Amino acid sequence: MTTDLPRQCKRARMTRLTPDHLHQNAFDNSLLPNIISIADNGKIIAANQAAEKLLGYSGKELLLKKFEEIFSLTDDHFKKILKQRAAAGHAIGNLSVIKKSGRELPCQITSVVFIGDNNIRKVITTLVDRRQGIRMQNGIDLEKNKIVAADLLLALSESDATLTRLHHLEHKLDEEISANEVSFKLNAIHMADAVSEAKETVRSDLGKELHDNVNQLLAASKIYMDLALRNPANQRDHINKSSEYTATAIEEIRKLAKGLVHNAIRNVGLCTAIEEMTRGLMEAYPIKIHCDMNDEQHFHLNSKFKLDVFRIVQEQVNNIIKHAQASCVRISFFRQEDIFVLSVGDDGVGFDTGKKTEGIGISNIKSRAEFYKGLATFVSEAGQGCILTVQFPIGESTMDNL
Ligand SMILES: Nc1ncnc2c1ncn2[C@@H]1O[C@H](COP(=O)(O)OP(=O)(O)OP(=O)(O)O)[C@@H](O)[C@H]1O
Ligand SMILES: [Mg+2]
């Protein structure tokens, strides 16, 4: 724009328009508020209808104002815009415009310097009411905030769900941990039970061995010592026998301590072990003992099983010697289809099998039989001798290779 624009030319629309008139017309009828001022002193020299409407002044009133009077000078932006305009010839920025009523209006201003008539530097300033934009922006911001709030709510609800899931997981974890603790405790209890059961078994086995074996050996040793005392003629032989039984008892206790008891019978064989034992007894007592068994039948027998059979025989023979006053004993051990049958019979005084006694020999016999799911029965009557029968079902615990 290089020409001055006289503001009285509104009527130019009705007449033939020169280029100057066109500029004037555009200036006057622009929907945007425009003000023209002198650059050096700020005096307003023209303002269009939109500017009058925006600021609330009449055209005449505005021509009495200076440029800086219609802006809030407390606004730092004003100085910046003036500085920028002086340097670059134009400036753009947001400023508060003061209306005639004194109210402040937020506006965006575009200020451009141009050279007018007589080389006078003039400024055309366009004002844009920002209230609508601000309201729209606020609306947009509100919408944005709503979206952000909704997102937040969603995130919160998702995080709530995540928290619930975490809580659920934590709960499950707790349950698993406590289940593991319970199973760990149960295992510990089972282990403790197993250990105490094992200890009990060892204790019981030791007790049985001491009673059924070592006890018998020491009893035999005592018998030979008594014989030696009563019979000076064979004193030396009887003392030697007593010494032998004592030594065997010592050896058996040593094996017990080392857990080698099973090996003894494994190396010797059940039949041989029983015959050896009865031979010794027959030397010491006036009794005849017959053995009806065959080691070849016992080839596949488990060594613990053989030892238990041996201990049962040992205890019952000892009972016969102690209580039966028998002259003849028969021992048999044979297989009958799916069972092994052990029998020890005597022709002694017999006894009342229903009577309770202090002894532990018979209960040891029964417990050894039960270990193999077997059954021990005593058939006896006063004066009728006694027959012990033990039936062992053949199974994994009786045989080495089934
Ligand atoms: N063959 C038998 N003839 C007669 N009585 C017997 C015979 N076997 C057992 N008895 C009787 O049964 C009782 C119980 O025997 P058990 O072996 O349990 O105990 P004990 O021999 O008396 O003592 P322990 O064996 O503990 O040294 C004996 O006291 C005895 O009276
Ligand atoms: Mg006994």
PDB file of N, CA and C and ligand atoms in Angstrom, residues 211 216 315 318-319 322-323 359-362, ligand 2:
ATOM      1  N   HIS A 211      16.677-110.816  71.581  1.00  0.00           N
ATOM      2  CA  HIS A 211      15.874-111.825  72.275  1.00  0.00           C
ATOM      3  C   HIS A 211      16.007-113.197  71.631  1.00  0.00           C
ATOM      4  N   GLN A 216      19.438-116.485  73.223  1.00  0.00           N
ATOM      5  CA  GLN A 216      19.490-117.956  73.160  1.00  0.00           C
ATOM      6  C   GLN A 216      20.930-118.452  73.298  1.00  0.00           C
ATOM      7  N   GLU A 315      13.475-119.389  68.161  1.00  0.00           N
ATOM      8  CA  GLU A 315      12.677-119.041  69.336  1.00  0.00           C
ATOM      9  C   GLU A 315      11.785-120.199  69.761  1.00  0.00           C
ATOM     10  N   ASN A 318      13.719-122.929  71.305  1.00  0.00           N
ATOM     11  CA  ASN A 318      14.110-122.486  72.644  1.00  0.00           C
ATOM     12  C   ASN A 318      12.943-122.594  73.632  1.00  0.00           C
ATOM     13  N   ASN A 319      11.737-122.262  73.154  1.00  0.00           N
ATOM     14  CA  ASN A 319      10.533-122.419  74.001  1.00  0.00           C
ATOM     15  C   ASN A 319      10.351-123.887  74.391  1.00  0.00           C
ATOM     16  N   LYS A 322      12.829-124.747  76.944  1.00  0.00           N
ATOM     17  CA  LYS A 322      12.536-124.080  78.219  1.00  0.00           C
ATOM     18  C   LYS A 322      11.270-124.610  78.895  1.00  0.00           C
ATOM     19  N   HIS A 323      10.207-124.820  78.071  1.00  0.00           N
ATOM     20  CA  HIS A 323       8.890-125.064  78.697  1.00  0.00           C
ATOM     21  C   HIS A 323       8.277-126.447  78.421  1.00  0.00           C
ATOM     22  N   GLY A 359       6.158-113.171  78.486  1.00  0.00           N
ATOM     23  CA  GLY A 359       7.223-113.359  77.479  1.00  0.00           C
ATOM     24  C   GLY A 359       6.960-112.603  76.185  1.00  0.00           C
ATOM     25  N   ILE A 360       8.048-112.432  75.420  1.00  0.00           N
ATOM     26  CA  ILE A 360       7.890-111.734  74.133  1.00  0.00           C
ATOM     27  C   ILE A 360       8.222-112.632  72.934  1.00  0.00           C
ATOM     28  N   GLY A 361       8.605-113.886  73.221  1.00  0.00           N
ATOM     29  CA  GLY A 361       9.002-114.797  72.133  1.00  0.00           C
ATOM     30  C   GLY A 361       7.891-115.032  71.138  1.00  0.00           C
ATOM     31  N   ILE A 362       6.674-115.394  71.640  1.00  0.00           N
ATOM     32  CA  ILE A 362       5.563-115.704  70.725  1.00  0.00           C
ATOM     33  C   ILE A 362       5.149-114.453  69.949  1.00  0.00           C
TER      34      ILE A 362
HETATM   35 MG    MG B   2      10.157-117.762  74.551  1.00  0.00          MG
END
